[in-house]
Amino acid sequence: MSSVRSGLILSSIERYGVLLMGLATTFVTARLLTPADFGIAIIGMAIFGLIDIFRDFGGGTYIIQIDEPTPHRVQTVFTVTMLLAIPLFVILFFFSGEIASFYGSPGLQSYLHVSAWCLLLSSFSSPAYALLCRNLQFGKLTILSLTSTTLNSLLTIVLALMGFSYMSYAWGQLLASVVYFGLCVAWGPKFPIYRLSLMEWRRVTAYGIYDCARALLNHLGDAAPFLAFGKTIGTEALGIYQRALTVSRLPERTVLAGFAPVLQPAFSKHAREGQNLSRSFLLGVEHVTVLLWPALIGIVLLAHPLVMILVGPQWKATVPIVQVIATSFLVWFPMNLPRPALVAVGAVRDTALIAVLTVPIMVNVQIAASFYGLTAVAWSFFAANLYAVLVSMYFVRRNISLPWTALLRAMSKSAIVTVVSAVPSLLMVIWMGGTEHLSIADGVGSAMMSAAWWFLAIHWAGHPIKNEIACAIEAIGAATISPSTLQNLKS
């Protein structure tokens, strides 16, 4: 468990660093790019992400999950990804003009030209990255992510200031890909990765078909609405929607920052060691809900000052959209957990089946709602998310002994903490006559009070996360303060 806990700490450091750079980029570009220009970048990112899934073909997850990543298996993963990457590069580069014409955005062609080179570089990076994840080398992973992200953000900001508009995102991504590849090569395994081999192609492709189908459908769940909205509501409204979605997902990318990279290696390790995955899953639910729910309620109550801080008054139209989307994410809490748990028990086919059963319905619901405006799209998230959670939990319970009563007990203390921690912000909203009347100072003060009440609430409710907080305090304090002071702080 110590390796997992240290992984969570390092992963959290990495994710918070990435978040800070992302917020800095958002803070600057939101004041330099128009919603229409930002919409072009969003469409370009969505198209690149969609094609990159075919390129990866589940190779990274395969390396993490298999019993022994032999040289031939890793080399086969590289070979398969390269055989897929080359034709995908040709398609993205040479058909970018037709894609840009379809959206009526000529600048999208240049964006996709740059993104195509990022696609090739990703093929060389992914096998080495997967090996670092499998071996729980979170220190190197932290440096890798922070270095590439920092360079990406800095270049994007500088180019935006120089007037490169949406292309600043494309060039920033390309520089990050080059640095990412260099570090992956430097920290790769002792055996050579970049040799062509198809000795294990049957196992790799058999696994990749299911994982790629799952990843493709899940990405479509995120990207397809963006691609459709570019036609149904236009690039300007798309830019507003994406900004609202970014703000609404801040809790997921902040308080849960350290969980995502650790879950798959941790669950797989527990499964190989014969540990009880039901207990691990419930512990994950307890920790996710006590962090995510209070933060989402805070987003709903303090949406106006938060939007003013992050993107400025010119994006005021995002405030009601933020509140609705944040509310819908309250039912989304377990969605980081099913896939790593199912992969760990060898049920990768079920992960693909979940995607088949949920993504098409979720996408169609959102696209249909887009004809009625952004508010309708935001509310469609609630029904779509609830449906996806129910389907996912069905498959989890089919593979892991997980009674509904145990799941409800795991969430009960988090619900208490959420209600208690929301009191200061709720009282401030009532006092000021609505969230739209809160100033930035009001929002910051309310958030700090709610955070203090959160710490008190986890103690009163006896929530399990207080043990993790104590371990974190002990680890940090052991390196900085005396043992007696540390004991007093823990008490």
CSV table of C-alpha atoms in Angstrom, one decimal:
chain,number,residue,atom,x,y,z
A,1,MET,CA,0.0,0.0,0.0
A,2,SER,CA,2.9,2.3,0.6
A,3,SER,CA,3.8,2.3,-3.1
A,4,VAL,CA,0.2,3.2,-4.0
A,5,ARG,CA,0.1,6.0,-1.3
A,6,SER,CA,3.4,7.5,-2.5
A,7,GLY,CA,2.1,7.2,-6.0
A,8,LEU,CA,-1.0,9.2,-5.0
A,9,ILE,CA,1.2,11.9,-3.4
A,10,LEU,CA,3.4,12.2,-6.5
A,11,SER,CA,0.5,12.0,-8.9
A,12,SER,CA,-1.3,14.7,-7.0
A,13,ILE,CA,1.8,16.9,-7.2
A,14,GLU,CA,2.0,16.3,-10.9
A,15,ARG,CA,-1.7,16.9,-11.5
A,16,TYR,CA,-1.8,20.1,-9.5
A,17,GLY,CA,1.2,21.4,-11.4
A,18,VAL,CA,-0.5,20.6,-14.6
A,19,LEU,CA,-3.7,22.2,-13.3
A,20,LEU,CA,-1.9,25.4,-12.4
A,21,MET,CA,-0.3,25.6,-15.8
A,22,GLY,CA,-3.7,24.9,-17.4
A,23,LEU,CA,-5.3,27.6,-15.3
A,24,ALA,CA,-2.6,30.1,-16.3
A,25,THR,CA,-3.1,29.3,-20.0
A,26,THR,CA,-6.9,29.6,-19.6
A,27,PHE,CA,-6.5,32.9,-17.7
A,28,VAL,CA,-4.4,34.5,-20.5
A,29,THR,CA,-6.0,33.0,-23.6
A,30,ALA,CA,-9.5,33.6,-22.4
A,31,ARG,CA,-8.7,37.3,-22.5
A,32,LEU,CA,-7.0,37.2,-25.9
A,33,LEU,CA,-9.0,34.7,-28.0
A,34,THR,CA,-12.6,35.3,-29.1
A,35,PRO,CA,-15.1,32.5,-28.5
A,36,ALA,CA,-15.1,31.8,-32.2
A,37,ASP,CA,-11.3,31.4,-32.4
A,38,PHE,CA,-11.3,29.2,-29.3
A,39,GLY,CA,-14.0,27.1,-30.9
A,40,ILE,CA,-11.6,26.3,-33.8
A,41,ALA,CA,-9.0,25.1,-31.3
A,42,ILE,CA,-11.6,22.9,-29.6
A,43,ILE,CA,-12.7,21.3,-32.9
A,44,GLY,CA,-9.0,20.6,-33.7
A,45,MET,CA,-8.3,19.1,-30.3
A,46,ALA,CA,-11.4,16.9,-30.6
A,47,ILE,CA,-10.4,15.6,-34.1
A,48,PHE,CA,-6.8,14.9,-32.9
A,49,GLY,CA,-8.0,13.0,-29.8
A,50,LEU,CA,-10.3,10.9,-31.9
A,51,ILE,CA,-7.6,9.8,-34.4
A,52,ASP,CA,-5.0,9.3,-31.6
A,53,ILE,CA,-7.2,6.6,-30.1
A,54,PHE,CA,-6.9,4.5,-33.3
A,55,ARG,CA,-3.1,5.1,-33.2
A,56,ASP,CA,-2.8,3.8,-29.6
A,57,PHE,CA,-5.0,0.8,-30.1
A,58,GLY,CA,-5.0,0.0,-26.4
A,59,GLY,CA,-1.3,-0.7,-26.4
A,60,GLY,CA,-0.5,1.3,-23.3
A,61,THR,CA,-3.2,-0.4,-21.2
A,62,TYR,CA,-2.1,-3.8,-22.5
A,63,ILE,CA,1.4,-3.3,-21.3
A,64,ILE,CA,0.2,-2.2,-17.8
A,65,GLN,CA,-2.2,-5.2,-17.5
A,66,ILE,CA,-0.2,-8.2,-18.8
A,67,ASP,CA,1.7,-10.5,-16.4
A,68,GLU,CA,5.1,-10.0,-18.0
A,69,PRO,CA,6.0,-7.2,-20.5
A,70,THR,CA,8.6,-9.1,-22.4
A,71,PRO,CA,10.7,-7.3,-25.1
A,72,HIS,CA,8.8,-9.0,-27.9
A,73,ARG,CA,5.4,-7.9,-26.5
A,74,VAL,CA,6.5,-4.3,-26.0
A,75,GLN,CA,8.1,-4.2,-29.5
A,76,THR,CA,4.9,-5.6,-31.0
A,77,VAL,CA,2.9,-2.9,-29.3
A,78,PHE,CA,5.3,-0.3,-30.9
A,79,THR,CA,5.1,-1.9,-34.3
A,80,VAL,CA,1.3,-2.1,-34.3
A,81,THR,CA,0.9,1.5,-33.2
A,82,MET,CA,3.4,2.6,-35.9
A,83,LEU,CA,1.5,0.6,-38.6
A,84,LEU,CA,-1.6,2.5,-37.6
A,85,ALA,CA,0.0,5.9,-37.0
A,86,ILE,CA,1.4,6.3,-40.5
A,87,PRO,CA,-1.8,6.0,-42.5
A,88,LEU,CA,-3.6,8.1,-39.8
A,89,PHE,CA,-1.0,10.8,-40.2
A,90,VAL,CA,-1.5,10.8,-44.0
A,91,ILE,CA,-5.3,11.1,-43.5
A,92,LEU,CA,-5.1,13.9,-41.0
A,93,PHE,CA,-2.5,15.9,-42.9
A,94,PHE,CA,-3.7,15.6,-46.4
A,95,PHE,CA,-7.5,15.7,-45.8
A,96,SER,CA,-7.3,18.7,-43.3
A,97,GLY,CA,-8.6,21.0,-46.1
A,98,GLU,CA,-11.8,19.1,-46.6
A,99,ILE,CA,-12.4,18.9,-42.8
A,100,ALA,CA,-11.9,22.7,-42.5
A,101,SER,CA,-14.3,23.3,-45.4
A,102,PHE,CA,-16.9,21.1,-43.7
A,103,TYR,CA,-16.8,23.4,-40.6
A,104,GLY,CA,-16.5,26.5,-42.6
A,105,SER,CA,-13.3,27.4,-40.7
A,106,PRO,CA,-10.3,27.7,-43.0
A,107,GLY,CA,-7.9,28.2,-40.1
A,108,LEU,CA,-8.6,24.6,-38.9
A,109,GLN,CA,-6.5,23.3,-41.8
A,110,SER,CA,-3.3,24.8,-40.4
A,111,TYR,CA,-4.2,23.5,-36.9
A,112,LEU,CA,-4.6,19.9,-38.2
A,113,HIS,CA,-1.3,20.1,-40.1
A,114,VAL,CA,0.6,20.7,-36.9
A,115,SER,CA,-1.4,18.1,-35.0
A,116,ALA,CA,-0.5,15.4,-37.5
A,117,TRP,CA,3.1,15.6,-36.4
A,118,CYS,CA,2.1,15.2,-32.8
A,119,LEU,CA,0.4,12.0,-33.8
A,120,LEU,CA,3.6,10.4,-35.1
A,121,LEU,CA,5.6,11.4,-32.0
A,122,SER,CA,2.9,9.8,-29.7
A,123,SER,CA,3.6,6.4,-31.3
A,124,PHE,CA,7.2,6.5,-30.0
A,125,SER,CA,6.3,7.8,-26.6
A,126,SER,CA,3.4,5.5,-25.5
A,127,PRO,CA,5.2,2.2,-25.0
A,128,ALA,CA,7.9,3.7,-22.7
A,129,TYR,CA,5.2,5.7,-20.8
A,130,ALA,CA,3.2,2.6,-20.2
A,131,LEU,CA,6.2,0.8,-18.8
A,132,LEU,CA,6.8,3.6,-16.4
A,133,CYS,CA,3.2,3.4,-15.2
A,134,ARG,CA,3.3,-0.4,-14.8
A,135,ASN,CA,6.5,-0.2,-12.7
A,136,LEU,CA,4.9,2.5,-10.5
A,137,GLN,CA,7.7,5.0,-11.3
A,138,PHE,CA,5.7,7.9,-10.3
A,139,GLY,CA,8.7,10.2,-9.7
A,140,LYS,CA,9.7,10.0,-13.3
A,141,LEU,CA,6.1,10.3,-14.5
A,142,THR,CA,5.7,13.5,-12.4
A,143,ILE,CA,8.8,15.1,-13.9
A,144,LEU,CA,7.8,13.9,-17.4
A,145,SER,CA,4.3,15.5,-17.2
A,146,LEU,CA,5.3,18.7,-15.4
A,147,THR,CA,8.2,19.4,-17.8
A,148,SER,CA,6.2,18.9,-21.0
A,149,THR,CA,3.1,20.6,-19.7
A,150,THR,CA,5.0,23.7,-18.5
A,151,LEU,CA,6.7,24.1,-21.9
A,152,ASN,CA,3.3,23.6,-23.6
A,153,SER,CA,1.6,26.2,-21.5
A,154,LEU,CA,4.4,28.8,-21.7
A,155,LEU,CA,4.7,28.5,-25.5
A,156,THR,CA,0.9,28.7,-25.9
A,157,ILE,CA,0.8,31.8,-23.7
A,158,VAL,CA,3.7,33.5,-25.5
A,159,LEU,CA,2.3,32.8,-28.9
A,160,ALA,CA,-1.2,33.9,-27.9
A,161,LEU,CA,0.3,37.2,-26.7
A,162,MET,CA,2.1,37.5,-30.1
A,163,GLY,CA,-1.2,37.2,-31.9
A,164,PHE,CA,-1.1,33.5,-33.1
A,165,SER,CA,-4.6,33.0,-31.8
A,166,TYR,CA,-5.8,29.4,-31.9
A,167,MET,CA,-2.6,28.2,-33.6
A,168,SER,CA,-0.8,28.9,-30.3
A,169,TYR,CA,-2.4,25.7,-28.9
A,170,ALA,CA,-1.2,23.6,-31.8
A,171,TRP,CA,2.4,24.8,-31.6
A,172,GLY,CA,2.4,24.4,-27.9
A,173,GLN,CA,1.2,20.8,-28.2
A,174,LEU,CA,3.9,20.0,-30.8
A,175,LEU,CA,6.7,21.3,-28.5
A,176,ALA,CA,5.3,19.3,-25.6
A,177,SER,CA,5.3,16.2,-27.8
A,178,VAL,CA,8.9,16.6,-28.7
A,179,VAL,CA,10.0,17.0,-25.1
A,180,TYR,CA,7.7,14.2,-23.9
A,181,PHE,CA,9.3,11.8,-26.5
A,182,GLY,CA,12.8,12.8,-25.5
A,183,LEU,CA,12.2,12.0,-21.8
A,184,CYS,CA,10.5,8.7,-22.6
A,185,VAL,CA,13.5,7.6,-24.6
A,186,ALA,CA,15.9,8.6,-21.8
A,187,TRP,CA,13.9,6.8,-19.2
A,188,GLY,CA,12.9,3.8,-21.3
A,189,PRO,CA,13.8,0.2,-20.4
A,190,LYS,CA,17.2,-1.4,-20.9
A,191,PHE,CA,16.0,-3.5,-23.8
A,192,PRO,CA,15.3,-1.8,-27.2
A,193,ILE,CA,11.7,-0.8,-27.7
A,194,TYR,CA,11.9,0.6,-31.2
A,195,ARG,CA,12.3,-2.6,-33.2
A,196,LEU,CA,9.8,-3.9,-35.6
A,197,SER,CA,8.3,-7.2,-34.3
A,198,LEU,CA,5.0,-8.9,-34.8
A,199,MET,CA,5.7,-12.1,-32.7
A,200,GLU,CA,2.9,-11.2,-30.2
A,201,TRP,CA,0.6,-9.5,-32.7
A,202,ARG,CA,-2.4,-11.9,-32.0
A,203,ARG,CA,-2.4,-11.1,-28.3
A,204,VAL,CA,-1.9,-7.4,-28.7
A,205,THR,CA,-4.6,-7.0,-31.4
A,206,ALA,CA,-7.0,-9.2,-29.5
A,207,TYR,CA,-6.7,-7.0,-26.5
A,208,GLY,CA,-6.5,-3.8,-28.5
A,209,ILE,CA,-9.7,-4.4,-30.3
A,210,TYR,CA,-11.7,-4.3,-27.1
A,211,ASP,CA,-9.8,-1.5,-25.4
A,212,CYS,CA,-9.6,0.6,-28.6
A,213,ALA,CA,-13.4,0.2,-29.0
A,214,ARG,CA,-13.9,1.2,-25.4
A,215,ALA,CA,-11.6,4.2,-25.7
A,216,LEU,CA,-13.0,5.2,-29.1
A,217,LEU,CA,-16.6,5.2,-27.9
A,218,ASN,CA,-15.7,7.0,-24.6
A,219,HIS,CA,-13.8,9.7,-26.5
A,220,LEU,CA,-16.7,10.0,-28.9
A,221,GLY,CA,-18.8,10.6,-25.8
A,222,ASP,CA,-16.6,13.7,-25.2
A,223,ALA,CA,-15.6,14.8,-28.7
A,224,ALA,CA,-18.7,14.0,-30.8
A,225,PRO,CA,-20.9,16.7,-29.1
A,226,PHE,CA,-18.1,19.2,-29.7
A,227,LEU,CA,-17.9,18.2,-33.3
A,228,ALA,CA,-21.7,18.3,-33.7
A,229,PHE,CA,-22.1,21.6,-31.8
A,230,GLY,CA,-19.7,23.2,-34.2
A,231,LYS,CA,-22.5,22.8,-36.8
A,232,THR,CA,-25.6,23.0,-34.7
A,233,ILE,CA,-24.8,26.0,-32.5
A,234,GLY,CA,-21.7,27.5,-34.1
A,235,THR,CA,-18.1,28.0,-32.9
A,236,GLU,CA,-18.9,31.0,-30.7
A,237,ALA,CA,-21.5,29.1,-28.6
A,238,LEU,CA,-19.2,26.1,-28.6
A,239,GLY,CA,-16.5,28.2,-27.1
A,240,ILE,CA,-18.9,29.3,-24.3
A,241,TYR,CA,-20.0,25.7,-23.7
A,242,GLN,CA,-16.4,24.4,-23.5
A,243,ARG,CA,-15.4,27.2,-21.0
A,244,ALA,CA,-18.4,26.2,-18.9
A,245,LEU,CA,-17.4,22.6,-19.0
A,246,THR,CA,-13.9,23.4,-18.1
A,247,VAL,CA,-14.9,25.3,-15.0
A,248,SER,CA,-17.4,22.6,-14.0
A,249,ARG,CA,-14.8,19.9,-14.2
A,250,LEU,CA,-12.3,21.7,-12.0
A,251,PRO,CA,-13.1,19.5,-9.0
A,252,GLU,CA,-12.4,16.4,-11.1
A,253,ARG,CA,-9.1,17.9,-12.2
A,254,THR,CA,-8.1,19.3,-8.8
A,255,VAL,CA,-9.4,17.3,-5.8
A,256,LEU,CA,-9.2,14.1,-7.8
A,257,ALA,CA,-6.1,15.0,-9.6
A,258,GLY,CA,-3.9,12.3,-8.1
A,259,PHE,CA,-6.3,9.4,-8.4
A,260,ALA,CA,-6.6,8.7,-12.1
A,261,PRO,CA,-3.0,7.8,-13.0
A,262,VAL,CA,-2.7,5.5,-9.9
A,263,LEU,CA,-6.0,3.6,-10.1
A,264,GLN,CA,-5.1,1.3,-13.0
A,265,PRO,CA,-1.7,0.2,-11.7
A,266,ALA,CA,-3.0,-0.1,-8.2
A,267,PHE,CA,-6.1,-2.2,-9.0
A,268,SER,CA,-4.0,-4.4,-11.3
A,269,LYS,CA,-1.4,-4.9,-8.6
A,270,HIS,CA,-4.1,-5.8,-6.0
A,271,ALA,CA,-5.6,-8.3,-8.4
A,272,ARG,CA,-2.2,-10.0,-9.1
A,273,GLU,CA,-1.7,-10.2,-5.3
A,274,GLY,CA,-5.1,-11.7,-4.7
A,275,GLN,CA,-6.5,-8.8,-2.7
A,276,ASN,CA,-10.2,-8.0,-2.2
A,277,LEU,CA,-11.1,-5.7,-5.0
A,278,SER,CA,-14.5,-5.0,-3.5
A,279,ARG,CA,-12.9,-3.4,-0.5
A,280,SER,CA,-10.6,-1.4,-2.7
A,281,PHE,CA,-13.5,-0.2,-4.9
A,282,LEU,CA,-15.5,0.9,-1.8
A,283,LEU,CA,-12.5,2.7,-0.4
A,284,GLY,CA,-12.2,4.5,-3.7
A,285,VAL,CA,-15.8,5.5,-3.6
A,286,GLU,CA,-15.4,6.9,-0.1
A,287,HIS,CA,-12.4,9.0,-1.0
A,288,VAL,CA,-13.8,10.2,-4.3
A,289,THR,CA,-17.2,11.3,-3.0
A,290,VAL,CA,-15.8,13.1,0.1
A,291,LEU,CA,-13.5,15.2,-2.2
A,292,LEU,CA,-15.8,15.6,-5.3
A,293,TRP,CA,-19.2,16.3,-3.9
A,294,PRO,CA,-18.3,19.2,-1.6
A,295,ALA,CA,-16.2,20.8,-4.4
A,296,LEU,CA,-19.1,20.5,-6.9
A,297,ILE,CA,-21.6,22.0,-4.5
A,298,GLY,CA,-19.1,24.8,-4.1
A,299,ILE,CA,-18.9,25.3,-7.9
A,300,VAL,CA,-22.7,25.6,-8.0
A,301,LEU,CA,-22.9,28.1,-5.2
A,302,LEU,CA,-19.9,30.2,-6.2
A,303,ALA,CA,-20.1,30.0,-9.9
A,304,HIS,CA,-20.1,33.7,-10.6
A,305,PRO,CA,-17.0,34.7,-8.7
A,306,LEU,CA,-15.2,31.6,-10.0
A,307,VAL,CA,-15.9,32.5,-13.6
A,308,MET,CA,-14.8,36.1,-13.0
A,309,ILE,CA,-11.5,34.8,-11.6
A,310,LEU,CA,-10.7,32.2,-14.3
A,311,VAL,CA,-12.0,33.6,-17.6
A,312,GLY,CA,-13.1,37.2,-16.9
A,313,PRO,CA,-16.4,39.1,-17.3
A,314,GLN,CA,-16.6,38.6,-21.1
A,315,TRP,CA,-17.5,35.0,-20.3
A,316,LYS,CA,-20.3,35.8,-17.9
A,317,ALA,CA,-22.8,33.8,-20.1
A,318,THR,CA,-21.1,30.6,-18.9
A,319,VAL,CA,-22.3,31.1,-15.2
A,320,PRO,CA,-25.7,29.4,-15.5
A,321,ILE,CA,-24.3,26.7,-17.7
A,322,VAL,CA,-21.6,26.0,-15.2
A,323,GLN,CA,-24.1,25.6,-12.4
A,324,VAL,CA,-26.2,23.1,-14.3
A,325,ILE,CA,-23.2,21.0,-15.5
A,326,ALA,CA,-21.7,20.9,-12.0
A,327,THR,CA,-25.0,19.7,-10.6
A,328,SER,CA,-25.1,16.9,-13.2
A,329,PHE,CA,-21.6,15.7,-12.2
A,330,LEU,CA,-22.8,14.9,-8.7
A,331,VAL,CA,-24.1,11.5,-10.0
A,332,TRP,CA,-20.9,10.9,-12.0
A,333,PHE,CA,-18.7,10.2,-8.9
A,334,PRO,CA,-17.9,6.5,-9.5
A,335,MET,CA,-16.9,6.8,-13.1
A,336,ASN,CA,-13.1,6.9,-12.5
A,337,LEU,CA,-13.3,3.5,-10.8
A,338,PRO,CA,-15.2,0.9,-13.0
A,339,ARG,CA,-12.7,0.6,-15.8
A,340,PRO,CA,-9.5,0.0,-13.8
A,341,ALA,CA,-11.4,-2.4,-11.6
A,342,LEU,CA,-12.8,-4.4,-14.5
A,343,VAL,CA,-9.4,-4.4,-16.4
A,344,ALA,CA,-7.7,-5.7,-13.2
A,345,VAL,CA,-10.0,-8.7,-13.1
A,346,GLY,CA,-9.6,-9.4,-16.8
A,347,ALA,CA,-13.0,-8.1,-17.9
A,348,VAL,CA,-11.7,-5.8,-20.6
A,349,ARG,CA,-14.6,-6.9,-22.9
A,350,ASP,CA,-17.1,-5.5,-20.4
A,351,THR,CA,-15.4,-2.1,-20.5
A,352,ALA,CA,-16.0,-2.1,-24.3
A,353,LEU,CA,-19.6,-3.3,-23.8
A,354,ILE,CA,-20.2,-0.5,-21.3
A,355,ALA,CA,-19.1,2.0,-23.9
A,356,VAL,CA,-21.3,0.4,-26.5
A,357,LEU,CA,-24.3,0.6,-24.3
A,358,THR,CA,-23.8,4.1,-23.0
A,359,VAL,CA,-21.9,6.4,-25.4
A,360,PRO,CA,-24.3,6.4,-28.4
A,361,ILE,CA,-27.3,7.2,-26.2
A,362,MET,CA,-25.4,9.9,-24.3
A,363,VAL,CA,-24.1,11.5,-27.5
A,364,ASN,CA,-27.5,11.5,-29.1
A,365,VAL,CA,-29.2,12.9,-26.1
A,366,GLN,CA,-26.7,15.8,-26.0
A,367,ILE,CA,-26.9,16.5,-29.8
A,368,ALA,CA,-30.7,16.4,-29.7
A,369,ALA,CA,-30.7,18.9,-26.8
A,370,SER,CA,-28.3,21.2,-28.7
A,371,PHE,CA,-31.2,22.2,-31.0
A,372,TYR,CA,-32.9,23.8,-28.0
A,373,GLY,CA,-29.9,25.8,-26.8
A,374,LEU,CA,-26.9,25.6,-24.4
A,375,THR,CA,-29.1,25.3,-21.2
A,376,ALA,CA,-30.8,22.3,-22.6
A,377,VAL,CA,-27.5,20.7,-23.4
A,378,ALA,CA,-26.3,21.3,-19.9
A,379,TRP,CA,-29.4,19.6,-18.4
A,380,SER,CA,-29.0,16.7,-20.8
A,381,PHE,CA,-25.8,15.9,-18.9
A,382,PHE,CA,-27.8,14.9,-15.8
A,383,ALA,CA,-29.9,12.2,-17.5
A,384,ALA,CA,-26.9,11.0,-19.6
A,385,ASN,CA,-24.6,10.7,-16.6
A,386,LEU,CA,-27.1,8.9,-14.4
A,387,TYR,CA,-27.7,6.3,-17.1
A,388,ALA,CA,-24.0,5.7,-17.7
A,389,VAL,CA,-23.4,5.3,-13.9
A,390,LEU,CA,-26.2,2.7,-13.6
A,391,VAL,CA,-24.9,0.7,-16.6
A,392,SER,CA,-21.3,0.8,-15.3
A,393,MET,CA,-22.2,-0.3,-11.8
A,394,TYR,CA,-24.2,-3.2,-13.2
A,395,PHE,CA,-21.0,-4.6,-14.8
A,396,VAL,CA,-18.9,-3.9,-11.8
A,397,ARG,CA,-21.3,-5.8,-9.5
A,398,ARG,CA,-21.3,-8.6,-12.0
A,399,ASN,CA,-17.6,-9.1,-11.7
A,400,ILE,CA,-17.0,-8.0,-8.2
A,401,SER,CA,-19.0,-8.8,-5.1
A,402,LEU,CA,-20.4,-5.4,-4.3
A,403,PRO,CA,-23.8,-5.1,-2.6
A,404,TRP,CA,-25.8,-1.9,-3.0
A,405,THR,CA,-26.1,-1.5,0.7
A,406,ALA,CA,-22.3,-1.5,1.0
A,407,LEU,CA,-22.1,1.1,-1.7
A,408,LEU,CA,-24.7,3.3,0.1
A,409,ARG,CA,-22.8,3.0,3.4
A,410,ALA,CA,-19.6,4.0,1.6
A,411,MET,CA,-21.3,7.2,0.5
A,412,SER,CA,-23.2,8.1,3.6
A,413,LYS,CA,-20.4,9.8,5.5
A,414,SER,CA,-19.4,11.7,2.4
A,415,ALA,CA,-23.0,13.0,2.1
A,416,ILE,CA,-22.8,14.3,5.7
A,417,VAL,CA,-19.5,16.1,5.1
A,418,THR,CA,-20.9,17.6,1.9
A,419,VAL,CA,-23.9,19.1,3.6
A,420,VAL,CA,-21.9,20.5,6.5
A,421,SER,CA,-19.1,22.0,4.3
A,422,ALA,CA,-21.7,23.8,2.0
A,423,VAL,CA,-23.2,25.8,4.9
A,424,PRO,CA,-20.8,28.8,4.8
A,425,SER,CA,-21.2,29.3,1.0
A,426,LEU,CA,-24.9,28.8,1.1
A,427,LEU,CA,-25.3,31.4,3.9
A,428,MET,CA,-23.2,33.9,1.9
A,429,VAL,CA,-25.4,33.3,-1.2
A,430,ILE,CA,-28.6,33.8,0.8
A,431,TRP,CA,-27.2,36.9,2.5
A,432,MET,CA,-26.1,38.6,-0.8
A,433,GLY,CA,-29.4,37.7,-2.6
A,434,GLY,CA,-28.0,35.2,-5.1
A,435,THR,CA,-24.7,33.9,-6.5
A,436,GLU,CA,-24.7,36.6,-9.2
A,437,HIS,CA,-24.3,39.2,-6.6
A,438,LEU,CA,-21.2,37.7,-5.0
A,439,SER,CA,-17.9,39.6,-5.6
A,440,ILE,CA,-14.6,37.8,-6.0
A,441,ALA,CA,-13.7,38.6,-2.4
A,442,ASP,CA,-17.0,37.1,-1.3
A,443,GLY,CA,-16.4,34.0,-3.2
A,444,VAL,CA,-12.8,33.5,-1.9
A,445,GLY,CA,-13.9,34.1,1.7
A,446,SER,CA,-16.8,31.6,1.4
A,447,ALA,CA,-14.6,29.0,-0.2
A,448,MET,CA,-12.0,29.3,2.6
A,449,MET,CA,-14.7,29.0,5.2
A,450,SER,CA,-16.2,25.9,3.5
A,451,ALA,CA,-12.8,24.3,3.3
A,452,ALA,CA,-12.4,24.8,7.1
A,453,TRP,CA,-15.8,23.3,7.7
A,454,TRP,CA,-14.9,20.4,5.5
A,455,PHE,CA,-11.9,19.5,7.7
A,456,LEU,CA,-14.1,19.7,10.8
A,457,ALA,CA,-16.8,17.6,9.2
A,458,ILE,CA,-14.5,14.7,8.3
A,459,HIS,CA,-13.5,14.6,11.9
A,460,TRP,CA,-17.0,14.7,13.3
A,461,ALA,CA,-18.3,12.1,10.8
A,462,GLY,CA,-15.3,9.9,11.3
A,463,HIS,CA,-14.6,9.7,7.6
A,464,PRO,CA,-11.8,7.3,6.5
A,465,ILE,CA,-10.0,10.0,4.6
A,466,LYS,CA,-8.8,11.5,7.8
A,467,ASN,CA,-6.4,8.6,8.1
A,468,GLU,CA,-4.9,9.5,4.7
A,469,ILE,CA,-4.6,13.1,5.8
A,470,ALA,CA,-2.8,12.1,8.9
A,471,CYS,CA,-0.4,10.0,6.8
A,472,ALA,CA,0.2,12.9,4.5
A,473,ILE,CA,0.8,15.2,7.5
A,474,GLU,CA,3.2,12.7,9.0
A,475,ALA,CA,5.1,12.3,5.7
A,476,ILE,CA,5.5,16.0,5.1
A,477,GLY,CA,6.2,16.8,8.8
A,478,ALA,CA,8.8,14.1,9.2
A,479,ALA,CA,10.9,16.0,6.7
A,480,THR,CA,10.3,19.5,8.0
A,481,ILE,CA,9.4,19.7,11.7
A,482,SER,CA,10.3,18.0,15.0
A,483,PRO,CA,8.5,14.8,16.1
A,484,SER,CA,6.8,16.6,19.1
A,485,THR,CA,5.4,19.3,16.9
A,486,LEU,CA,4.3,16.7,14.4
A,487,GLN,CA,2.4,14.8,17.1
A,488,ASN,CA,0.7,18.0,18.3
A,489,LEU,CA,-0.3,18.8,14.7
A,490,LYS,CA,-1.8,15.3,14.2
A,491,SER,CA,-3.8,15.5,17.4
